[in-house]
Short mmCIF file of N, CA and C in Angstrom, two decimals:
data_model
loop_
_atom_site.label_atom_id
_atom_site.label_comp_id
_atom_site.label_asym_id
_atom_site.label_seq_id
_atom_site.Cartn_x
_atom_site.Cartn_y
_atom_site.Cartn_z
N UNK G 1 7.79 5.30 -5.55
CA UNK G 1 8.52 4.41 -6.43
C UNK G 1 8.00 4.50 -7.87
N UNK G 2 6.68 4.46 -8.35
CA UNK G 2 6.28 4.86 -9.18
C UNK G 2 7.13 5.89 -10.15
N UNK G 3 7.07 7.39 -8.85
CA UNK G 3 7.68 8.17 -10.02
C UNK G 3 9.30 8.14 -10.85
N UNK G 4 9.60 7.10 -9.66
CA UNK G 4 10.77 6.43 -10.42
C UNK G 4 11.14 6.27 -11.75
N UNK G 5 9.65 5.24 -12.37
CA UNK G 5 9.84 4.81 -13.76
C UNK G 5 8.94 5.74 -14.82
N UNK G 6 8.34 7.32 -14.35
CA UNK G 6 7.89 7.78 -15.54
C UNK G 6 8.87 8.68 -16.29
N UNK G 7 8.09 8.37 -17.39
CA UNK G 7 8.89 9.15 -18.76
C UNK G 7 10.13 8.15 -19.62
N UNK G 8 10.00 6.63 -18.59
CA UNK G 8 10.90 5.94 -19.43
C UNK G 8 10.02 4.96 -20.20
N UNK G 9 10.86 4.55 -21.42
CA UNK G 9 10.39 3.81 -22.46
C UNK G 9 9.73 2.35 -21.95
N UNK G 10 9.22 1.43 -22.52
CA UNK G 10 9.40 -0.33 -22.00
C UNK G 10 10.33 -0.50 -22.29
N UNK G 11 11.12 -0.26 -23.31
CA UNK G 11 12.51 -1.09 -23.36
C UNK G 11 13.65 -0.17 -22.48
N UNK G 12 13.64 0.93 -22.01
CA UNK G 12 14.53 1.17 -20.85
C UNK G 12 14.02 0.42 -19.74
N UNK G 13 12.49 0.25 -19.37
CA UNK G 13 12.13 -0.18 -18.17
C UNK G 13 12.68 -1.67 -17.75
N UNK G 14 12.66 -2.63 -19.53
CA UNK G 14 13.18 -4.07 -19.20
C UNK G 14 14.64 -4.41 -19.23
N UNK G 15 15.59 -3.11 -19.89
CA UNK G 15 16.92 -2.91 -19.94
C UNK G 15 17.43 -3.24 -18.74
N UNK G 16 18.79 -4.81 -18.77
CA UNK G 16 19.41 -5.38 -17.59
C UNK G 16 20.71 -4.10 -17.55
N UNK G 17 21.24 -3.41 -16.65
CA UNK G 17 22.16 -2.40 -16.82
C UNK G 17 23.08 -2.56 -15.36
N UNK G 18 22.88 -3.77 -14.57
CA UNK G 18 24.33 -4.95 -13.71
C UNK G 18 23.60 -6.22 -13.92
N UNK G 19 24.80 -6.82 -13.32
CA UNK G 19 25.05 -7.94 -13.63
C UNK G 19 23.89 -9.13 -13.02
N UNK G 20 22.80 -8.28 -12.47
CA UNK G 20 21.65 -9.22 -11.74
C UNK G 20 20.54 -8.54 -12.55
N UNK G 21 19.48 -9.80 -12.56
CA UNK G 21 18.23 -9.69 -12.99
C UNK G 21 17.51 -8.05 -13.04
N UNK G 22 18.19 -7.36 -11.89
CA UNK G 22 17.31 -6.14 -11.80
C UNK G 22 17.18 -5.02 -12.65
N UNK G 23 15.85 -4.70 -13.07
CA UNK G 23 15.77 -3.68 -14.41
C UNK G 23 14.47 -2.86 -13.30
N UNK G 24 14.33 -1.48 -13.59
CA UNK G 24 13.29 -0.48 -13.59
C UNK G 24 11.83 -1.47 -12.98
N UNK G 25 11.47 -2.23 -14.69
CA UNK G 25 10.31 -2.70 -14.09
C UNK G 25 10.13 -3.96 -13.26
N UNK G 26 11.15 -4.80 -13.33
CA UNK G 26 11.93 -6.01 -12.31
C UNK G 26 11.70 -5.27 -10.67
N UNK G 27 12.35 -3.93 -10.37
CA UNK G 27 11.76 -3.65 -8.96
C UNK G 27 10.23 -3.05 -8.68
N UNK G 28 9.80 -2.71 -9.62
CA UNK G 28 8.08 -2.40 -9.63
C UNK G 28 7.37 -3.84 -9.18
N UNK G 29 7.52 -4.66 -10.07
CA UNK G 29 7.26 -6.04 -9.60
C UNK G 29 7.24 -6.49 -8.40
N UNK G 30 8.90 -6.44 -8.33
CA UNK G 30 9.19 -6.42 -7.19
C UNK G 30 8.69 -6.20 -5.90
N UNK G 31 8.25 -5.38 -5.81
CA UNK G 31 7.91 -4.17 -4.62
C UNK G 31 6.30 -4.51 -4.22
N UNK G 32 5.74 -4.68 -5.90
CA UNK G 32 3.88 -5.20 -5.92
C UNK G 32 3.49 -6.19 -5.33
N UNK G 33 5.00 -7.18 -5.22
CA UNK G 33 4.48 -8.82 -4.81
C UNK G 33 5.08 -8.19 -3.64
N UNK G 34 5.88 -8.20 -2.87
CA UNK G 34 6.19 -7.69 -1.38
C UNK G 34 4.94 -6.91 -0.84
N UNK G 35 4.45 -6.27 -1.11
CA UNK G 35 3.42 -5.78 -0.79
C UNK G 35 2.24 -6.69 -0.39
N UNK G 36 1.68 -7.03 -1.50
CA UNK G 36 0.77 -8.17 -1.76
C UNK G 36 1.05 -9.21 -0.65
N UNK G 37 2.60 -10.01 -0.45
CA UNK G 37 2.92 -11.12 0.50
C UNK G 37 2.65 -10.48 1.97
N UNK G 38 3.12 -9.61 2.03
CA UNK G 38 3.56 -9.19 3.75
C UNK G 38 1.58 -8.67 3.84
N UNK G 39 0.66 -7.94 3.05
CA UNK G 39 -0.46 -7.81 3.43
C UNK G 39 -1.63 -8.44 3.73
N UNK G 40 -1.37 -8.82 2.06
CA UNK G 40 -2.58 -9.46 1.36
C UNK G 40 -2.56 -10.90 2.57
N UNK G 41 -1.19 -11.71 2.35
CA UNK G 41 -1.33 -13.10 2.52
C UNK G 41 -0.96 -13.13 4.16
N UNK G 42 0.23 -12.59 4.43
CA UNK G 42 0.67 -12.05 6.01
C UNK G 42 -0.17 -11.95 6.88
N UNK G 43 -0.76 -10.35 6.46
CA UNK G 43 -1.38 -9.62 7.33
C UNK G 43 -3.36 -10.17 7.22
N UNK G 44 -3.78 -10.00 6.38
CA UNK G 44 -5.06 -10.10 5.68
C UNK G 44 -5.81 -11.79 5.88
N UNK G 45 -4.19 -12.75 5.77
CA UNK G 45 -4.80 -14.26 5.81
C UNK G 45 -5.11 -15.00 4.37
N UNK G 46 -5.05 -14.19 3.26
CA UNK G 46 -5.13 -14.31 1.87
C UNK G 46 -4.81 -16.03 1.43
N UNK G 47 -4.77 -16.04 0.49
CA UNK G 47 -5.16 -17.54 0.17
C UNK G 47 -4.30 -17.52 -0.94
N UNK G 48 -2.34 -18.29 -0.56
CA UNK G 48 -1.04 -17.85 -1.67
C UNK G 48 -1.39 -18.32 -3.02
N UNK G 49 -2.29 -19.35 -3.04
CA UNK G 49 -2.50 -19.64 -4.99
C UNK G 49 -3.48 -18.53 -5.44
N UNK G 50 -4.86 -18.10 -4.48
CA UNK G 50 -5.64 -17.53 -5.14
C UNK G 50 -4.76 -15.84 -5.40
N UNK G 51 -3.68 -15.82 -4.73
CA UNK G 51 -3.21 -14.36 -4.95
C UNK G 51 -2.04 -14.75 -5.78
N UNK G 52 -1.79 -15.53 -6.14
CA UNK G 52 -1.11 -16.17 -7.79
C UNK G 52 0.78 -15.29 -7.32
N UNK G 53 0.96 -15.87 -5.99
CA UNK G 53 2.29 -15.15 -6.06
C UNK G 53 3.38 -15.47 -6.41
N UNK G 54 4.41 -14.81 -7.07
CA UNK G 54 5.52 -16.21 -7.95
C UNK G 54 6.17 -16.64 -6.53
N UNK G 55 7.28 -17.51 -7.27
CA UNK G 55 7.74 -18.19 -5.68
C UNK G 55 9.25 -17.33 -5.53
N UNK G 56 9.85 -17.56 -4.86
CA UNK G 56 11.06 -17.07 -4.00
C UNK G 56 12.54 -16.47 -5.34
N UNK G 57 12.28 -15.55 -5.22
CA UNK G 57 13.44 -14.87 -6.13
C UNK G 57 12.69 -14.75 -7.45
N UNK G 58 11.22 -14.85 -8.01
CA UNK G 58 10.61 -15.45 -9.36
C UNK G 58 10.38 -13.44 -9.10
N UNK G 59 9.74 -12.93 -8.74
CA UNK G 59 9.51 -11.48 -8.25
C UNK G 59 10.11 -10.59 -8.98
N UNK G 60 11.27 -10.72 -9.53
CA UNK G 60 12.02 -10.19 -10.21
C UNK G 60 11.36 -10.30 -11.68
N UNK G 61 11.31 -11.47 -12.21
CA UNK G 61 11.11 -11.32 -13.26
C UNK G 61 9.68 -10.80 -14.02
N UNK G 62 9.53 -10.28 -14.89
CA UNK G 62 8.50 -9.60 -16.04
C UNK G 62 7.87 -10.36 -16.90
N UNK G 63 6.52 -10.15 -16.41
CA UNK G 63 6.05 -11.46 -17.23
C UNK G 63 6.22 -10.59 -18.65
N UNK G 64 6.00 -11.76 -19.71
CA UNK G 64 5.84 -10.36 -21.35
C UNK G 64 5.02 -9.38 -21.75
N UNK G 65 3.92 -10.37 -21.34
CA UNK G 65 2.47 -9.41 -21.58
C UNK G 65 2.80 -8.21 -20.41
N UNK G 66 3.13 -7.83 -19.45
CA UNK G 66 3.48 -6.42 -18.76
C UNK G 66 3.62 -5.31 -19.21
N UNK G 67 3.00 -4.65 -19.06
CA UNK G 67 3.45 -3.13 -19.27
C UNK G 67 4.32 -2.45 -18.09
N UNK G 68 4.65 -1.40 -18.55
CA UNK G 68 4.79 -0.34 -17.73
C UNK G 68 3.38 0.15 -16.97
N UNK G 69 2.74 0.25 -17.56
CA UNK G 69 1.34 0.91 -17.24
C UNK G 69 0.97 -0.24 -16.10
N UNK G 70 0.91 -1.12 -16.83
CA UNK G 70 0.05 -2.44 -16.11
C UNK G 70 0.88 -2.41 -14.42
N UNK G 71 2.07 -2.63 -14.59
CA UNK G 71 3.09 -2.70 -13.55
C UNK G 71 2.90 -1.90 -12.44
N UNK G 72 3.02 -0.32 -13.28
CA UNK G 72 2.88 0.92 -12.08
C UNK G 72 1.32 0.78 -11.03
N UNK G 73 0.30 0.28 -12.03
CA UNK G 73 -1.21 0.16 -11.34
C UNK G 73 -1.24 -0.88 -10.35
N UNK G 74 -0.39 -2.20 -10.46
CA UNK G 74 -0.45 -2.95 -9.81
C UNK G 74 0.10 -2.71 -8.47
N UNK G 75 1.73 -1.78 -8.53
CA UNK G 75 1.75 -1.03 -7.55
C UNK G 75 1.42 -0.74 -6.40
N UNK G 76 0.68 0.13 -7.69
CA UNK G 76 -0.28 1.69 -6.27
C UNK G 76 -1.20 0.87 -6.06
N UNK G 77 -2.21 -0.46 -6.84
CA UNK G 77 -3.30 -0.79 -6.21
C UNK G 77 -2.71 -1.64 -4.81
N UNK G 78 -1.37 -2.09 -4.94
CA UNK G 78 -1.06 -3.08 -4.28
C UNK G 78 -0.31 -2.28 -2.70
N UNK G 79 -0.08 -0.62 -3.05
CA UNK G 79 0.39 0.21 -2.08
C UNK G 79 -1.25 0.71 -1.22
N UNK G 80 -2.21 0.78 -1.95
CA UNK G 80 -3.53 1.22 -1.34
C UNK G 80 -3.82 0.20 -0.61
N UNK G 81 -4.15 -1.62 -1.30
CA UNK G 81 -4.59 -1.97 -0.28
C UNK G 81 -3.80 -2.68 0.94
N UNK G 82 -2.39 -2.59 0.64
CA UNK G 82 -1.70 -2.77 2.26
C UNK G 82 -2.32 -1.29 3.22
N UNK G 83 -2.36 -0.68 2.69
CA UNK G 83 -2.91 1.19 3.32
C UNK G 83 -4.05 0.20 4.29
N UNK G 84 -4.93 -0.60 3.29
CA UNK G 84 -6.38 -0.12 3.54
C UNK G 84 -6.31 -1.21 4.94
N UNK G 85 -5.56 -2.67 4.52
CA UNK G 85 -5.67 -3.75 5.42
C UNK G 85 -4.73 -3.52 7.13
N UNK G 86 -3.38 -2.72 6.74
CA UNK G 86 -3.14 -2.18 7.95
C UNK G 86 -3.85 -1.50 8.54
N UNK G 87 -4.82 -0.33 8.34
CA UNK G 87 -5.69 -0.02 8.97
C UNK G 87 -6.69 -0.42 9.87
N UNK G 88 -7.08 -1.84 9.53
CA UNK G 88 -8.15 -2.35 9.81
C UNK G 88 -7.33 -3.16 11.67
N UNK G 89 -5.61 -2.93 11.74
CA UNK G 89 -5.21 -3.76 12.83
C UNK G 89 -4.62 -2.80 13.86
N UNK G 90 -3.96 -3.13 14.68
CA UNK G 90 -2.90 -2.70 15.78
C UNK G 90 -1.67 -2.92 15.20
N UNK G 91 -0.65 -1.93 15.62
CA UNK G 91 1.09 -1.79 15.23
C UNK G 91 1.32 -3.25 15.98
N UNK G 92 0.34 -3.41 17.18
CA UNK G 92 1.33 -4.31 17.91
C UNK G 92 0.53 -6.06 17.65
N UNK G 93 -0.83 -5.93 16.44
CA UNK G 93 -0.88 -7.07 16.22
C UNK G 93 0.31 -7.89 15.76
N UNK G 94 -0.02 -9.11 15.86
CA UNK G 94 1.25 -10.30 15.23
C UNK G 94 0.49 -11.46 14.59
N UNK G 95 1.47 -11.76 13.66
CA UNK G 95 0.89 -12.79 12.53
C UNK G 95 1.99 -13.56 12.46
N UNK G 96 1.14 -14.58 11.41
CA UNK G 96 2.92 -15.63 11.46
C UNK G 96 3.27 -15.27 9.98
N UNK G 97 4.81 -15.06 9.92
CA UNK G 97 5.44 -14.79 8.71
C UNK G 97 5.18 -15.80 7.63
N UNK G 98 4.31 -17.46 7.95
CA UNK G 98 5.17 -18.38 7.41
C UNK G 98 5.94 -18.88 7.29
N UNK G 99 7.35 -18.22 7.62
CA UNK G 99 8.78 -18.65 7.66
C UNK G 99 9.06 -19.19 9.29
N UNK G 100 7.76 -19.65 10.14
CA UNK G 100 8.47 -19.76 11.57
C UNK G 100 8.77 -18.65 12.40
N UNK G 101 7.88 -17.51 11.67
CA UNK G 101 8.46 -16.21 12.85
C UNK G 101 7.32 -15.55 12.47
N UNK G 102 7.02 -14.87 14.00
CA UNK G 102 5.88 -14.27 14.32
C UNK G 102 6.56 -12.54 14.56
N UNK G 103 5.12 -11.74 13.40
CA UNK G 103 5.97 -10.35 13.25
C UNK G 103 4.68 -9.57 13.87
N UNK G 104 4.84 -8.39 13.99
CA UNK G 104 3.94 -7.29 14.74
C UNK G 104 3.62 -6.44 13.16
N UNK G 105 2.51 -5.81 13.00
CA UNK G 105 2.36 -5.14 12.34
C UNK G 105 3.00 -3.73 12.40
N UNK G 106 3.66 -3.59 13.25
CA UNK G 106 4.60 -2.75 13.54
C UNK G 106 6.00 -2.93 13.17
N UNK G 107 6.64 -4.42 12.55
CA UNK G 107 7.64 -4.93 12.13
C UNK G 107 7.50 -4.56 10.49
N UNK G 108 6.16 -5.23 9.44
CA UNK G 108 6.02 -5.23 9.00
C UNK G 108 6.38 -4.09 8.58
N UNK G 109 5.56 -2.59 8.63
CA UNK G 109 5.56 -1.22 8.29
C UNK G 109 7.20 -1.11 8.29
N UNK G 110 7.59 -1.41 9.13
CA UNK G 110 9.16 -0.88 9.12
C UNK G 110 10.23 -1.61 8.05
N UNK G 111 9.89 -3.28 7.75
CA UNK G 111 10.04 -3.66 6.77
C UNK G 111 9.85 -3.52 5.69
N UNK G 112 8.51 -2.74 5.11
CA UNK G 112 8.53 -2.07 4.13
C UNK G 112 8.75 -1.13 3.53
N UNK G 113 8.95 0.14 4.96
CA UNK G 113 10.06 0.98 4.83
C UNK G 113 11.09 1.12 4.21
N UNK G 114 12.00 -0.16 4.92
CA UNK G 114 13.28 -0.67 4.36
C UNK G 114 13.21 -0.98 3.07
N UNK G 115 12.55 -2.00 2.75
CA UNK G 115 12.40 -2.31 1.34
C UNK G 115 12.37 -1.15 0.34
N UNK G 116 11.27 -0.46 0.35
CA UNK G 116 10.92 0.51 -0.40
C UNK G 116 12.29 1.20 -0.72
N UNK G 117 12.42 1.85 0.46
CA UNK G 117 13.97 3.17 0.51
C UNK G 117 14.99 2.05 -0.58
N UNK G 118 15.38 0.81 0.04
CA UNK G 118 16.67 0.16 -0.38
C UNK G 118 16.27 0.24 -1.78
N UNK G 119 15.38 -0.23 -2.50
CA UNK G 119 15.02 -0.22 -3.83
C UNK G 119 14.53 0.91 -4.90
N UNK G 120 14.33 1.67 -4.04
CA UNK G 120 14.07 2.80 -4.64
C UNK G 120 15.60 3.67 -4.90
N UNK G 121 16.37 3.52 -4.07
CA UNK G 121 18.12 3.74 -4.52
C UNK G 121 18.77 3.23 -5.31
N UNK G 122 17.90 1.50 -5.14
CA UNK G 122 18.55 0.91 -6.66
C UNK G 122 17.94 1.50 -8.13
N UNK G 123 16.59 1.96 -7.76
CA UNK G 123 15.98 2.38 -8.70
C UNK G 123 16.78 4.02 -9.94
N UNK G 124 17.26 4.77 -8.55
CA UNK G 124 17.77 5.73 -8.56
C UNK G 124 19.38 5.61 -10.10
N UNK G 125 19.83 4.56 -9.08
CA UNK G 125 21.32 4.13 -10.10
C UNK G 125 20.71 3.96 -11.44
N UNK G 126 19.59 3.02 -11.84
CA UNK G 126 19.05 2.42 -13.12
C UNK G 126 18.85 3.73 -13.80
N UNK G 127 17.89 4.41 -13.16
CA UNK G 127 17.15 5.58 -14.25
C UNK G 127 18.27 6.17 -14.48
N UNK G 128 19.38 6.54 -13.58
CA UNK G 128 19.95 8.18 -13.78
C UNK G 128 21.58 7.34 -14.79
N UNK G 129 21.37 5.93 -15.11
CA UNK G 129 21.80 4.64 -16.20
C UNK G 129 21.40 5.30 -17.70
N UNK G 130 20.02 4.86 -17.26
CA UNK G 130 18.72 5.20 -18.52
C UNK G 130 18.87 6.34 -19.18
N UNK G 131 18.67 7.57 -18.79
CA UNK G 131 18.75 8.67 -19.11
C UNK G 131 19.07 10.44 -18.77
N UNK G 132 20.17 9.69 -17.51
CA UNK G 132 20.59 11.08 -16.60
C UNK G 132 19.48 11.47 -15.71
N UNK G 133 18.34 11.04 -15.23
CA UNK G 133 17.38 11.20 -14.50
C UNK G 133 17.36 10.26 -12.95
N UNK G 134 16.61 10.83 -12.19
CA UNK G 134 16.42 9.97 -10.69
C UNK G 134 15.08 9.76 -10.49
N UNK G 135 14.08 10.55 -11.30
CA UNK G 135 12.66 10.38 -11.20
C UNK G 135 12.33 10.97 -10.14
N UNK G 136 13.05 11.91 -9.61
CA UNK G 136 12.86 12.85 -8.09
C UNK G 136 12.07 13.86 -8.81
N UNK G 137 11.10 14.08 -8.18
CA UNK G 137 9.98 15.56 -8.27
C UNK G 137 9.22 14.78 -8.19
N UNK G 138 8.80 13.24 -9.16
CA UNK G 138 7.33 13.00 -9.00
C UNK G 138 7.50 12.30 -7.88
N UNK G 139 5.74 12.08 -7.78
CA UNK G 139 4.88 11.57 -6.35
C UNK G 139 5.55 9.94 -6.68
N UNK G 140 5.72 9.12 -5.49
CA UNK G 140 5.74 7.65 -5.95
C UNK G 140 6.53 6.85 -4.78
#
């Protein structure tokens, strides 16, 4: 997903280009706090104020101070340590979603699957918006 957004500007990255909140760096965000929720707090047991997560649909938005830079790191740090914390379980552990439903770490992975792919297609429409590009060749 990353290589999605290189070589574009900040102001292509915060550029609204439909009719919903979603911009370039709006799904980077995106994707960092999904990560972060389903691992950090999900999977891991994390503690939701000390991991400062916005609340329900807030995910989208960019704080100002953000970079591009800042965004993409948060990312990959936030793609490493779901890496590092799934590791540490079983596909077929289970946790509680919070929402009243109990998932397998084997649900999870596949949920983020989904996520990733679905957004990374939206990602696809934005850039190749931006500047005739899909961000296909790089790693991400």
């Amino acid at each position: 997903m990353a290589g999605k957004v290189r070589g574009v500007t900040e102001e292509q990255a915060r550029r609204r280009l439909v009719s919903s909140e979603t911009t370039l760096a709006g799904l980077l965000r995106h994707l960092a706090v999904v990560e972060c929720k389903w691992f950090r707090l999900v999977v891991a047991g994390g503690d939701a104020e000390e991991l400062h997560l916005p609340g329900r649909g807030e995910s989208w938005v960019v704080p100002e101070d953000a970079t591009l830079a800042s965004l993409t790191a948060d990312y990959e740090r936030g793609c490493a340590d779901s890496r590092a914390i799934a590791a540490r379980y079983s596909l077929d552990d289970v946790f509680d979603s919070g929402e009243d439903i109990t998932v397998s770490l084997r649900w999870i992975l596949v949920h983020m699957i989904e996520e990733t792919a679905r957004h990374a297609g939206h990602a696809d429409i934005l850039r190749e918006q931006t500047d005739g590009s899909t961000g296909d060749g790089e790693s991400g």
